[in-house]
mmCIF file of C-alpha atoms and ligand atoms in Angstrom:
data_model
loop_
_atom_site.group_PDB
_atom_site.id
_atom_site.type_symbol
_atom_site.label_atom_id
_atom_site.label_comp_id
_atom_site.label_asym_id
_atom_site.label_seq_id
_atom_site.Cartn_x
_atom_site.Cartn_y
_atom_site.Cartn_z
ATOM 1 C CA UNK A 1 -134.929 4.399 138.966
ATOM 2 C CA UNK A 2 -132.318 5.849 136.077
ATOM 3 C CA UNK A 3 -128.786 4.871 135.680
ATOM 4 C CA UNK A 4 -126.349 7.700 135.403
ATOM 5 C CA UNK A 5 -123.291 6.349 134.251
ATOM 6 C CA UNK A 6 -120.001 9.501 134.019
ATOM 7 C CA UNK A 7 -117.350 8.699 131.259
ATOM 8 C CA UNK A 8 -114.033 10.426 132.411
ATOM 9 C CA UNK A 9 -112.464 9.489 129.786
ATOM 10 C CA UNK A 10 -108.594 10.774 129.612
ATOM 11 C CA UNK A 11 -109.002 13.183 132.783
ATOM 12 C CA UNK A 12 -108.831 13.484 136.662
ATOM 13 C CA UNK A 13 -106.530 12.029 139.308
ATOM 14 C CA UNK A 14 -107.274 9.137 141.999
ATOM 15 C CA UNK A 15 -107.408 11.672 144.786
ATOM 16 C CA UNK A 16 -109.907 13.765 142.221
ATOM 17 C CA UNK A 17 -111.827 10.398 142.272
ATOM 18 C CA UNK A 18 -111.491 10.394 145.932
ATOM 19 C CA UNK A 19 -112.759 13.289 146.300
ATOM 20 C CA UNK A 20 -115.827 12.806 143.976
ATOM 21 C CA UNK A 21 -116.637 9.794 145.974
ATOM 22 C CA UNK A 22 -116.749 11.466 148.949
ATOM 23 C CA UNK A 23 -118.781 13.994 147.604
ATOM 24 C CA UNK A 24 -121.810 11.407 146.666
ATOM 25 C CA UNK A 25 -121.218 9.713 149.112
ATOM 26 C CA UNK A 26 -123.781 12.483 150.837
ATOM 27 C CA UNK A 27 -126.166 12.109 147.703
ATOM 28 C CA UNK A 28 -129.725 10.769 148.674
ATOM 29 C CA UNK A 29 -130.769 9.059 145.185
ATOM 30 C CA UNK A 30 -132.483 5.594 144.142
ATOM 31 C CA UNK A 31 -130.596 6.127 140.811
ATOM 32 C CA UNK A 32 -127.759 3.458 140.157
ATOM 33 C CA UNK A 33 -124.671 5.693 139.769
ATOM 34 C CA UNK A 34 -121.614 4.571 137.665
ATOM 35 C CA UNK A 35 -118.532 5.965 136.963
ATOM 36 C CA UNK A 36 -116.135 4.979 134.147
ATOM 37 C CA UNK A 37 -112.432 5.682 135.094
ATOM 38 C CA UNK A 38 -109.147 5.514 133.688
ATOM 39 C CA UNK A 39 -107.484 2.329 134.207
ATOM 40 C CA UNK A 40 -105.139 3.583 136.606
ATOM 41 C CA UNK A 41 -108.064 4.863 139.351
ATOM 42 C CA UNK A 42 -109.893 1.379 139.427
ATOM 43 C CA UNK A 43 -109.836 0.047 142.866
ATOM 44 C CA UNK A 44 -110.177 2.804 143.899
ATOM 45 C CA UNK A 45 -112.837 3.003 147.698
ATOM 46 C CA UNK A 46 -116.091 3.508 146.487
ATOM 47 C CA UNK A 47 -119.340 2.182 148.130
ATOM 48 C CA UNK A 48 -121.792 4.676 146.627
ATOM 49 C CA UNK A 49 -120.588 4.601 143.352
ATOM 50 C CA UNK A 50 -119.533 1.593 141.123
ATOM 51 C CA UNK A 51 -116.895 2.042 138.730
ATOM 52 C CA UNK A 52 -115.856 0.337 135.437
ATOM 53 C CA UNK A 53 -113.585 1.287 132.627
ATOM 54 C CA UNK A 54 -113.654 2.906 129.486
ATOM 55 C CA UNK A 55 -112.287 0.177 127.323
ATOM 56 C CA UNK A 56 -111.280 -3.599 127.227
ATOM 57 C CA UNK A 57 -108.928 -5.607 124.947
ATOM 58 C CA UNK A 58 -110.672 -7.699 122.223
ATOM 59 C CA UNK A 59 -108.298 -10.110 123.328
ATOM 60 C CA UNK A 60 -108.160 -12.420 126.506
ATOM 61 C CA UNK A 61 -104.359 -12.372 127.604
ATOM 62 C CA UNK A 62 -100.616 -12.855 126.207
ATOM 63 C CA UNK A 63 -98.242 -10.829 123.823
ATOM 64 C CA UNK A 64 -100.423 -7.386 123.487
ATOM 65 C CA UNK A 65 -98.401 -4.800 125.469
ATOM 66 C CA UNK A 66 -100.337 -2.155 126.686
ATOM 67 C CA UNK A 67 -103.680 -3.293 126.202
ATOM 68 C CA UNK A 68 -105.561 -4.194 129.519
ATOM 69 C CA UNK A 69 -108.084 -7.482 129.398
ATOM 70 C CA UNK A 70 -111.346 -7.892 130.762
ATOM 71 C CA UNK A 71 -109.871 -10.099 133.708
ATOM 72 C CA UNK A 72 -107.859 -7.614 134.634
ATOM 73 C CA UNK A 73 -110.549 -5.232 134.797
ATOM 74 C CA UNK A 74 -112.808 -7.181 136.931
ATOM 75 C CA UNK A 75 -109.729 -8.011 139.088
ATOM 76 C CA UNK A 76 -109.827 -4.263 140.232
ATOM 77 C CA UNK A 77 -113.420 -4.570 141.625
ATOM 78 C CA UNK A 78 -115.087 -3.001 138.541
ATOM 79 C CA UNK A 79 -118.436 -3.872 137.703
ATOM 80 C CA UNK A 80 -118.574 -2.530 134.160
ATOM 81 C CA UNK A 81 -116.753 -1.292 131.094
ATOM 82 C CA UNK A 82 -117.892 0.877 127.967
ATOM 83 C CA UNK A 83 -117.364 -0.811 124.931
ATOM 84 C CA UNK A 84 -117.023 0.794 121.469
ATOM 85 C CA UNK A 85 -117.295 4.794 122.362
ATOM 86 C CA UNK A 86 -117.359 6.797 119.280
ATOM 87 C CA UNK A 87 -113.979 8.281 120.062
ATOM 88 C CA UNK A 88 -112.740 4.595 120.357
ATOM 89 C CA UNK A 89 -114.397 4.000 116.637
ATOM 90 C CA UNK A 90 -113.179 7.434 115.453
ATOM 91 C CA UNK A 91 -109.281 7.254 116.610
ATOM 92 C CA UNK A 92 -108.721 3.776 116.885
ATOM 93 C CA UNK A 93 -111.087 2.630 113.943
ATOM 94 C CA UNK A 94 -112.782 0.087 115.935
ATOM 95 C CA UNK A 95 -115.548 -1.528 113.877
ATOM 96 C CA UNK A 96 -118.940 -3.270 115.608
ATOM 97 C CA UNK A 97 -117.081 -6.587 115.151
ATOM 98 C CA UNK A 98 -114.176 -5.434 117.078
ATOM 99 C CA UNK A 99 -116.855 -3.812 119.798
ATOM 100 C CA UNK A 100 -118.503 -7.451 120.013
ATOM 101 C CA UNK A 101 -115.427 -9.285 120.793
ATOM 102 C CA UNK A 102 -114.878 -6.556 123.399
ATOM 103 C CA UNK A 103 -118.192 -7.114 125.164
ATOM 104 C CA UNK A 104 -117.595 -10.944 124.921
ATOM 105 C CA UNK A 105 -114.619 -10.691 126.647
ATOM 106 C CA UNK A 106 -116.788 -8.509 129.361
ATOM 107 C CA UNK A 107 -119.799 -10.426 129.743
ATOM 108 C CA UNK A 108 -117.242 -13.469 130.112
ATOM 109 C CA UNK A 109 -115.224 -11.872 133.174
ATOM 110 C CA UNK A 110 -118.816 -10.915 134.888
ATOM 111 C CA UNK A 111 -118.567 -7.402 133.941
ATOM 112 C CA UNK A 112 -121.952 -5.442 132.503
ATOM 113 C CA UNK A 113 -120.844 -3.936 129.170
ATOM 114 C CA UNK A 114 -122.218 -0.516 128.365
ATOM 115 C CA UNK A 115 -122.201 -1.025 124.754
ATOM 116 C CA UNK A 116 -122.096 2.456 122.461
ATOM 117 C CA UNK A 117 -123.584 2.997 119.307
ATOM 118 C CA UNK A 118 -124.612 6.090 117.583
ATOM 119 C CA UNK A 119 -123.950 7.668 113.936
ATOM 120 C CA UNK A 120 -122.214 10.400 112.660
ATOM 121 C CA UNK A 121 -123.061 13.510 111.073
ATOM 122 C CA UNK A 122 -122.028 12.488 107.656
ATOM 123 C CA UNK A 123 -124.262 9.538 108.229
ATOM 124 C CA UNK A 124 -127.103 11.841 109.696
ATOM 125 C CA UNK A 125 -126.736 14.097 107.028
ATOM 126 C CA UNK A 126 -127.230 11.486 104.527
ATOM 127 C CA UNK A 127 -130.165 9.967 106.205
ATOM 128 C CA UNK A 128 -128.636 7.150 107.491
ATOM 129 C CA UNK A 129 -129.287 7.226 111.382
ATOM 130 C CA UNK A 130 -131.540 4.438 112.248
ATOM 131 C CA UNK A 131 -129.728 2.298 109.561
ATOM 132 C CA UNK A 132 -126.769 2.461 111.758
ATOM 133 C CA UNK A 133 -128.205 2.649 114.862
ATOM 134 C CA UNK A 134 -129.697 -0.731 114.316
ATOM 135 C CA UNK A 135 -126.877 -2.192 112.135
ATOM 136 C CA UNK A 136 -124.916 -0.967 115.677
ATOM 137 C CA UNK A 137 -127.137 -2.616 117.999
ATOM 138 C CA UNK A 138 -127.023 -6.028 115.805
ATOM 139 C CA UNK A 139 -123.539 -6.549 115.430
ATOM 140 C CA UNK A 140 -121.888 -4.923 118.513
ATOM 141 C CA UNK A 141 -124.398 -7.163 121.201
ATOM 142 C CA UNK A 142 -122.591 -10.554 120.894
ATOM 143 C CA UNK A 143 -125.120 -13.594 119.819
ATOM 144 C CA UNK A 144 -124.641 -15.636 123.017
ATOM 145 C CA UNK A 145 -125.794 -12.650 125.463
ATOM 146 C CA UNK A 146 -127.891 -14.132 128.375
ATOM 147 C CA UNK A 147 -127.044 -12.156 130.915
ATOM 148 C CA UNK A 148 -127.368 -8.163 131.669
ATOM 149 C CA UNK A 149 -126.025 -5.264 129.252
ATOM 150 C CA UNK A 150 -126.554 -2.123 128.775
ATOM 151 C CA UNK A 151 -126.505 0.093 125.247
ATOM 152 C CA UNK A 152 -125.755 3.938 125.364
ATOM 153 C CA UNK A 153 -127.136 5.626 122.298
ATOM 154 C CA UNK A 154 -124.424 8.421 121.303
ATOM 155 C CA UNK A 155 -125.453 10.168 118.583
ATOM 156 C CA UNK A 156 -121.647 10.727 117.618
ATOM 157 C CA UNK A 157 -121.962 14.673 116.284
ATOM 158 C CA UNK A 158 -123.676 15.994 119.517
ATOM 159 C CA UNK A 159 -120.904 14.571 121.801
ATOM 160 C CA UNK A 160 -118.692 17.018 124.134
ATOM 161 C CA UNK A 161 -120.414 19.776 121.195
ATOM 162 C CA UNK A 162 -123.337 21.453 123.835
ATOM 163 C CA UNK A 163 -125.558 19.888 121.193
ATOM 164 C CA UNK A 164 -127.943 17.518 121.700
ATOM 165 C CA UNK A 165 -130.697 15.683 119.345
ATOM 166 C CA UNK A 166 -134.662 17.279 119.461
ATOM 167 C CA UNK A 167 -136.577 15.292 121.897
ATOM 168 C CA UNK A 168 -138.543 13.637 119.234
ATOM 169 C CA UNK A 169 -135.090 12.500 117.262
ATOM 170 C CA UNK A 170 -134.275 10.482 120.757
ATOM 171 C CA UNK A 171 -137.497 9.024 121.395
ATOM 172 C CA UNK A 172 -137.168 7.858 117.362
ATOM 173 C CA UNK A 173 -133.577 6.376 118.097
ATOM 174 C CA UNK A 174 -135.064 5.209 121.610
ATOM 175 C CA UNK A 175 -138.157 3.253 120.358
ATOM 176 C CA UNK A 176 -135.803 1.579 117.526
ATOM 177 C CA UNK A 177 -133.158 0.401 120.032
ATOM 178 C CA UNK A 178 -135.855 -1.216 122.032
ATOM 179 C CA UNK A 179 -137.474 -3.172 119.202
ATOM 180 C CA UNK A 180 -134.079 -4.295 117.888
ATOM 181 C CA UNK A 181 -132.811 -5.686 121.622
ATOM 182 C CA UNK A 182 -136.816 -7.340 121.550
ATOM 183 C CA UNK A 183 -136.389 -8.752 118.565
ATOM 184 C CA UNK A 184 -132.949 -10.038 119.500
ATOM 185 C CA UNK A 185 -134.838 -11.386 122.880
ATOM 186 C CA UNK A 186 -132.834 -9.148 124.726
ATOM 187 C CA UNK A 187 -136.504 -7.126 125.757
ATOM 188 C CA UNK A 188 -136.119 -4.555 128.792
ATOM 189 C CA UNK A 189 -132.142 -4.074 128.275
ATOM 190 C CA UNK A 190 -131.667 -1.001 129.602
ATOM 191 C CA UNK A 191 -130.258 1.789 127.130
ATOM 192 C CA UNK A 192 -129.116 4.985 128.252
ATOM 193 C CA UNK A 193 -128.435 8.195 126.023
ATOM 194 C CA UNK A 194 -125.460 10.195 126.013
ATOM 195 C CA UNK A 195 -124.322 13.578 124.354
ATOM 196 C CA UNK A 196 -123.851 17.090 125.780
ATOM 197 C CA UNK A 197 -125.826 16.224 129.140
ATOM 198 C CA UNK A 198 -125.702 18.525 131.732
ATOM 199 C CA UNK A 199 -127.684 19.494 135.260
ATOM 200 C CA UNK A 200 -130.448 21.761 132.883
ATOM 201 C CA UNK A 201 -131.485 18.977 130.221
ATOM 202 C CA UNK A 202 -130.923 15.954 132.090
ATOM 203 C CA UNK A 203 -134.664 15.547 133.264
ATOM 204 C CA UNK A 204 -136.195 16.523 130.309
ATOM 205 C CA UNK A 205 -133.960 13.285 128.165
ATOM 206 C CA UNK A 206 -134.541 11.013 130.910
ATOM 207 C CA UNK A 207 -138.580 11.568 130.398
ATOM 208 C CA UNK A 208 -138.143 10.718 127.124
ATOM 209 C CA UNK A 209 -139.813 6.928 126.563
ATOM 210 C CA UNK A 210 -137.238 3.746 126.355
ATOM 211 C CA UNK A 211 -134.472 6.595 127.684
ATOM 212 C CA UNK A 212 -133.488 4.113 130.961
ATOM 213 C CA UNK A 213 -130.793 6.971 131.757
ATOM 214 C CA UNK A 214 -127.868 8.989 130.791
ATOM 215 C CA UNK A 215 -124.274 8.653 130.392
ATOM 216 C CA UNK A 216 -122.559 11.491 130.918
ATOM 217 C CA UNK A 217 -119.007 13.211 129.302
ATOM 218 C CA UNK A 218 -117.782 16.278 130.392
ATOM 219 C CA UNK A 219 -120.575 17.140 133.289
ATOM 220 C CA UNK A 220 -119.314 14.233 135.375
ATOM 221 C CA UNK A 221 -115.843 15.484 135.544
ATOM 222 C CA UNK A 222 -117.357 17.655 138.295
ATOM 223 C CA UNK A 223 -119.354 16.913 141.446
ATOM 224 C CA UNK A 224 -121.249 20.053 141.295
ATOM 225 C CA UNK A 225 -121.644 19.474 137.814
ATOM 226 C CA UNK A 226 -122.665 15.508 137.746
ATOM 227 C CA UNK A 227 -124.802 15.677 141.270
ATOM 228 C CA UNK A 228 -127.399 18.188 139.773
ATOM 229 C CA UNK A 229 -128.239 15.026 136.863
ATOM 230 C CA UNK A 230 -127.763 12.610 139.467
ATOM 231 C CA UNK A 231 -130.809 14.041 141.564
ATOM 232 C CA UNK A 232 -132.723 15.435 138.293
ATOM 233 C CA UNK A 233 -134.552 12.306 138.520
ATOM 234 C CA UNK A 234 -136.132 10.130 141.133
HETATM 235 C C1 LIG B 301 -119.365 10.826 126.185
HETATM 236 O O1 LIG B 301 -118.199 11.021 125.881
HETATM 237 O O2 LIG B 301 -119.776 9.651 126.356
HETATM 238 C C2 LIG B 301 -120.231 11.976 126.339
HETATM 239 C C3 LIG B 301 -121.522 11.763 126.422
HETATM 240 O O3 LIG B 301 -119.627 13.200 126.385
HETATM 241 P P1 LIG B 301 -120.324 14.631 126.671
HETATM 242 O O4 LIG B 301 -121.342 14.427 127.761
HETATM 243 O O5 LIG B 301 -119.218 15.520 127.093
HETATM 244 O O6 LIG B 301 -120.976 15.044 125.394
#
């Protein structure tokens, strides 16, 4: 069993996510199927599917207008949230400490935080991917974690590009996440990879080792896109 989690991010409608949920709603799959939303389609019908958002305050309520808190966000009926997404550390400069509060906040209002980490190409280029990938995994899971998460690898430079790491680069980045969350005693957490996956690669990543499933950008925006990945894997 694989989770496929769909990041919308700033696109679709609530009758597109109507529609989408009517669509699996005819998919036979064991997989755990999640799809993160814009704020403004949570609650909306979905028994097939559960939803969560793309982003949470760092902060818990009061004078921050605009911003949208974790409470709210499990008020809707949404079981999860994405924390720190590279295009939420690239555009709105949010650091791992920022990410950490934001999965606090999560984790406090019963919601599974899909926490993202991932480097850059500058930072590939200079050799520096496992250095962040672990420095990511340290400081964005909050200390006090007893309860589940999940971590999306993202390598940052493959993401909505139609690239995508060599198998053996993922299985490195895999195998390095896994130790870190053992070593943190958060063993068997499950950590998904995301970047440029579509219907045709989407078996071949999820039979990498340690790769617990996908989450998924652009091919989700799509049922005839995002089913193909959904039933790639048993
Ligand atoms: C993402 O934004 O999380 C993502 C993986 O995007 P894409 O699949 O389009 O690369």
């Amino acid at each position: 069993m694989k989770i496929i989690a769909g990041n919308w991010k700033m696109n679709g409608t609530r009758t597109g996510l109507e529609t989408m949920v009517r669509d699996l709603s005819s998919v036979e799959t064991e997989n755990t199927v999640i799809l993160c939303v814009p704020f403004t389609m949570l609650g909306v019908k979905s028994d097939c599917v559960a939803l969560g958002a793309q982003d949470v305050s760092r902060h818990t309520h009061g004078a921050y207008t605009g911003e949208v808190s974790a409470q709210m966000v499990a008020d809707t009926g949404a079981k999860y949230v994405i924390v720190g997404h590279s295009e939420r550390r690239q555009y709105h400069h949010e650091t791992n400490s920022i990410v950490r509060d934001k999965a606090s906040n999560a984790l406090a209002n019963g919601l599974i935080p899909i926490i993202c980490v991932g480097e850059t190409m500058d930072e590939k280029q200079a050799g520096k991917t496992m250095a962040v990938i672990e420095s990511g995994v340290r400081e964005s899971v909050p200390s006090d974690v007893n309860t589940d998460i999940i971590i999306a690898y993202e390598p940052r430079w493959a993401i909505g590009a139609g690239l995508t790491p060599t198998a053996a680069e993922i299985a490195d980045a895999h195998a390095l996440i896994a130790k870190t969350l053992a070593d943190m005693g958060l063993a068997g957490t499950p950590v998904l990879y995301g970047a440029s996956v579509k219907g045709n690669n989407a078996a071949e990543i999820m039979s990498i080792p340690n790769v617990d499933g996908v989450l998924v950008g652009g091919a989700s925006l799509k049922s005839d896109d995002f089913i193909p990945i959904i039933t790639s894997v048993k």
